[in-house]
Amino acid sequence: MARSEPSLILVAGGAGFIGSHLCDRLLREGNAVMCLDNLQTARPSNLRLLEGRPGFTFVEGDIVSPLPEAVTRETHRITRVYNLACAASPPQYQADPEHTMLTNVVGTNHLLRLAERAGARFLLTSTSEVYGDPEIHPQVEDYRGWVSCTGPRACYDEGKRAAEALAFDYVRMNRAEVRVARIFNTYGPQMQCDDGRVVSNLICQALSGQDITLYGDGSQTRSFCYVSDMVEALIRLMESDIDGSEPVNLGNPTELTVRELAERVIAMTGRGNRVVYRPLPQDDPRRRRPDISRARDRLGWAPVVPIEDGLEQTCRWFAEELGRTGQDAPATEDA
Ligand code: UDP
């Protein structure tokens, strides 16, 4: 009789910010985890925290290309496919918009086909960006969004909308079991100092005595979810028996203006930093807050880490990181 091999969870984008936390948690729970990542936006040290751990394998590859043989030869073992593979920070995903679009459409298709062949369940990490610059507030999953297909964010938000459309077609055609998470802004340790997102920018600027950059007048809002809460939600969603044709908002509904966020960060870490104002990027959403009723109801989930605790932990982590690497905060360009 053939020896039965342990089942395997594939995490595409597993060396990235949320992906590396997800791999860590899945490994701690005793799973075998294969991380597939092109290392485009991953921190190499995220990977070093995972490599060598029992059950962990890393495969370098880009989901836009046909999946590497090191992945496809394990198809028979794969029971879960998490797709977190895409640059998520606006400056990063806009640096190569064609690749961003293809990652979401072609890359998601490659992973869905793999899930279909494996009989595995597939989870797409979609985004609050599918709501664009929302006209209703807070955003519920039934809201169809106000998105521009002509602007610089389209490669990401329209790409994610197309990825969702593809995933939901797999559900309709009974080709794979699918879960769709719409992730709102998430922060925590293992972000990159220079990835251009607001939490990492502000903390790194504050810690290294640089000017704090606020885009526009800082009155736009976001709702920030701590990464451990997000990972808990992703695993719950993957393992839930929810109807696969329902997307689920995942995020922390505590809403802050970007200016309020800056004030908190300065109070925690600041060294008398000056706040400077830069132009608001094109199509920057004015406000964003998830309605998480569906996640509460279907997954029994709500975030538990308050913003002040999450920010403290993140500031502490960045302080150690900057001390260790001697790295300075990024010189921020005008938006
Ligand atoms: N932002 C800012 N200063 C920065 C970086 C970003 O004021 O140094 C603003 C940005 O214009 C947006 C918000 O912070 O309104 C969140 O930006 P982020 O890039 O983190 O994510 P988004 O939610 O826009 O994808």
GROMACS .gro file of N, CA, C and O in nm, residues 234-278:
model
  180
  234LEU      N    1  -0.869   3.497   0.844
  234LEU     CA    2  -0.846   3.424   0.719
  234LEU      C    3  -0.859   3.273   0.741
  234LEU      O    4  -0.920   3.202   0.660
  235ILE      N    5  -0.803   3.225   0.852
  235ILE     CA    6  -0.811   3.081   0.878
  235ILE      C    7  -0.957   3.041   0.907
  235ILE      O    8  -1.006   2.941   0.857
  236ARG      N    9  -1.025   3.124   0.986
  236ARG     CA   10  -1.167   3.093   1.013
  236ARG      C   11  -1.248   3.089   0.884
  236ARG      O   12  -1.334   3.004   0.866
  237LEU      N   13  -1.221   3.185   0.795
  237LEU     CA   14  -1.296   3.189   0.670
  237LEU      C   15  -1.265   3.065   0.587
  237LEU      O   16  -1.357   3.000   0.534
  238MET      N   17  -1.137   3.033   0.574
  238MET     CA   18  -1.099   2.915   0.496
  238MET      C   19  -1.169   2.791   0.551
  238MET      O   20  -1.218   2.706   0.475
  239GLU      N   21  -1.175   2.776   0.682
  239GLU     CA   22  -1.227   2.653   0.741
  239GLU      C   23  -1.379   2.657   0.763
  239GLU      O   24  -1.437   2.559   0.808
  240SER      N   25  -1.442   2.769   0.733
  240SER     CA   26  -1.586   2.780   0.757
  240SER      C   27  -1.664   2.708   0.647
  240SER      O   28  -1.611   2.683   0.538
  241ASP      N   29  -1.791   2.680   0.677
  241ASP     CA   30  -1.874   2.618   0.574
  241ASP      C   31  -1.964   2.723   0.506
  241ASP      O   32  -2.072   2.693   0.457
  242ILE      N   33  -1.915   2.845   0.504
  242ILE     CA   34  -1.988   2.956   0.441
  242ILE      C   35  -2.016   2.924   0.294
  242ILE      O   36  -1.941   2.851   0.229
  243ASP      N   37  -2.123   2.982   0.242
  243ASP     CA   38  -2.153   2.972   0.100
  243ASP      C   39  -2.041   3.045   0.022
  243ASP      O   40  -2.017   3.164   0.044
  244GLY      N   41  -1.974   2.972  -0.066
  244GLY     CA   42  -1.857   3.027  -0.136
  244GLY      C   43  -1.888   3.144  -0.226
  244GLY      O   44  -1.797   3.214  -0.271
  245SER      N   45  -2.016   3.168  -0.254
  245SER     CA   46  -2.046   3.282  -0.341
  245SER      C   47  -2.064   3.412  -0.263
  245SER      O   48  -2.102   3.514  -0.320
  246GLU      N   49  -2.032   3.409  -0.133
  246GLU     CA   50  -2.043   3.530  -0.051
  246GLU      C   51  -1.904   3.584  -0.018
  246GLU      O   52  -1.830   3.520   0.058
  247PRO      N   53  -1.867   3.702  -0.066
  247PRO     CA   54  -1.741   3.762  -0.018
  247PRO      C   55  -1.759   3.809   0.126
  247PRO      O   56  -1.872   3.840   0.168
  248VAL      N   57  -1.649   3.814   0.202
  248VAL     CA   58  -1.658   3.855   0.342
  248VAL      C   59  -1.559   3.968   0.370
  248VAL      O   60  -1.438   3.952   0.348
  249ASN      N   61  -1.610   4.080   0.422
  249ASN     CA   62  -1.522   4.189   0.466
  249ASN      C   63  -1.445   4.146   0.589
  249ASN      O   64  -1.505   4.097   0.686
  250LEU      N   65  -1.314   4.168   0.588
  250LEU     CA   66  -1.233   4.143   0.707
  250LEU      C   67  -1.154   4.270   0.738
  250LEU      O   68  -1.078   4.318   0.653
  251GLY      N   69  -1.173   4.322   0.856
  251GLY     CA   70  -1.101   4.444   0.894
  251GLY      C   71  -1.149   4.487   1.031
  251GLY      O   72  -1.239   4.426   1.090
  252ASN      N   73  -1.086   4.593   1.080
  252ASN     CA   74  -1.124   4.648   1.210
  252ASN      C   75  -1.206   4.774   1.186
  252ASN      O   76  -1.159   4.867   1.122
  253PRO      N   77  -1.331   4.778   1.236
  253PRO     CA   78  -1.417   4.893   1.205
  253PRO      C   79  -1.379   5.023   1.276
  253PRO      O   80  -1.441   5.125   1.250
  254THR      N   81  -1.277   5.021   1.363
  254THR     CA   82  -1.238   5.147   1.428
  254THR      C   83  -1.175   5.238   1.324
  254THR      O   84  -1.071   5.207   1.267
  255GLU      N   85  -1.241   5.352   1.301
  255GLU     CA   86  -1.201   5.438   1.190
  255GLU      C   87  -1.125   5.560   1.241
  255GLU      O   88  -1.164   5.621   1.341
  256LEU      N   89  -1.018   5.595   1.174
  256LEU     CA   90  -0.936   5.711   1.213
  256LEU      C   91  -0.910   5.796   1.091
  256LEU      O   92  -0.895   5.742   0.980
  257THR      N   93  -0.897   5.927   1.111
  257THR     CA   94  -0.841   6.004   0.999
  257THR      C   95  -0.691   5.976   0.998
  257THR      O   96  -0.632   5.937   1.100
  258VAL      N   97  -0.631   6.000   0.884
  258VAL     CA   98  -0.487   5.977   0.873
  258VAL      C   99  -0.413   6.073   0.968
  258VAL      O  100  -0.311   6.040   1.027
  259ARG      N  101  -0.471   6.193   0.987
  259ARG     CA  102  -0.410   6.289   1.081
  259ARG      C  103  -0.413   6.234   1.224
  259ARG      O  104  -0.315   6.243   1.298
  260GLU      N  105  -0.528   6.175   1.261
  260GLU     CA  106  -0.535   6.116   1.397
  260GLU      C  107  -0.433   6.003   1.413
  260GLU      O  108  -0.372   5.988   1.519
  261LEU      N  109  -0.418   5.926   1.308
  261LEU     CA  110  -0.318   5.818   1.313
  261LEU      C  111  -0.180   5.878   1.338
  261LEU      O  112  -0.104   5.829   1.423
  262ALA      N  113  -0.148   5.984   1.264
  262ALA     CA  114  -0.017   6.049   1.280
  262ALA      C  115   0.001   6.099   1.423
  262ALA      O  116   0.108   6.082   1.484
  263GLU      N  117  -0.106   6.160   1.480
  263GLU     CA  118  -0.094   6.211   1.617
  263GLU      C  119  -0.064   6.098   1.715
  263GLU      O  120   0.018   6.112   1.806
  264ARG      N  121  -0.131   5.984   1.695
  264ARG     CA  122  -0.105   5.870   1.785
  264ARG      C  123   0.038   5.821   1.773
  264ARG      O  124   0.105   5.791   1.871
  265VAL      N  125   0.082   5.810   1.649
  265VAL     CA  126   0.219   5.760   1.627
  265VAL      C  127   0.320   5.857   1.686
  265VAL      O  128   0.415   5.816   1.755
  266ILE      N  129   0.298   5.986   1.666
  266ILE     CA  130   0.393   6.085   1.719
  266ILE      C  131   0.395   6.080   1.871
  266ILE      O  132   0.501   6.082   1.935
  267ALA      N  133   0.276   6.065   1.932
  267ALA     CA  134   0.270   6.058   2.078
  267ALA      C  135   0.345   5.936   2.130
  267ALA      O  136   0.406   5.940   2.237
  268MET      N  137   0.344   5.827   2.055
  268MET     CA  138   0.410   5.705   2.102
  268MET      C  139   0.560   5.706   2.080
  268MET      O  140   0.634   5.650   2.159
  269THR      N  141   0.602   5.765   1.968
  269THR     CA  142   0.741   5.744   1.929
  269THR      C  143   0.814   5.872   1.894
  269THR      O  144   0.935   5.869   1.875
  270GLY      N  145   0.743   5.978   1.879
  270GLY     CA  146   0.796   6.094   1.808
  270GLY      C  147   0.911   6.162   1.879
  270GLY      O  148   0.930   6.151   2.000
  271ARG      N  149   0.986   6.233   1.800
  271ARG     CA  150   1.096   6.313   1.854
  271ARG      C  151   1.078   6.455   1.803
  271ARG      O  152   1.164   6.509   1.734
  272GLY      N  153   0.961   6.512   1.834
  272GLY     CA  154   0.933   6.649   1.791
  272GLY      C  155   0.924   6.664   1.640
  272GLY      O  156   0.962   6.767   1.585
  273ASN      N  157   0.872   6.559   1.575
  273ASN     CA  158   0.868   6.563   1.429
  273ASN      C  159   0.775   6.673   1.377
  273ASN      O  160   0.674   6.704   1.438
  274ARG      N  161   0.812   6.726   1.262
  274ARG     CA  162   0.729   6.823   1.191
  274ARG      C  163   0.634   6.746   1.101
  274ARG      O  164   0.672   6.642   1.047
  275VAL      N  165   0.509   6.794   1.089
  275VAL     CA  166   0.418   6.731   0.994
  275VAL      C  167   0.421   6.812   0.865
  275VAL      O  168   0.408   6.935   0.869
  276VAL      N  169   0.442   6.747   0.753
  276VAL     CA  170   0.440   6.818   0.624
  276VAL      C  171   0.330   6.759   0.536
  276VAL      O  172   0.300   6.640   0.544
  277TYR      N  173   0.270   6.846   0.457
  277TYR     CA  174   0.158   6.803   0.373
  277TYR      C  175   0.202   6.787   0.228
  277TYR      O  176   0.278   6.869   0.176
  278ARG      N  177   0.158   6.679   0.167
  278ARG     CA  178   0.191   6.647   0.027
  278ARG      C  179   0.060   6.631  -0.049
  278ARG      O  180  -0.044   6.602   0.011
   0.00000   0.00000   0.00000
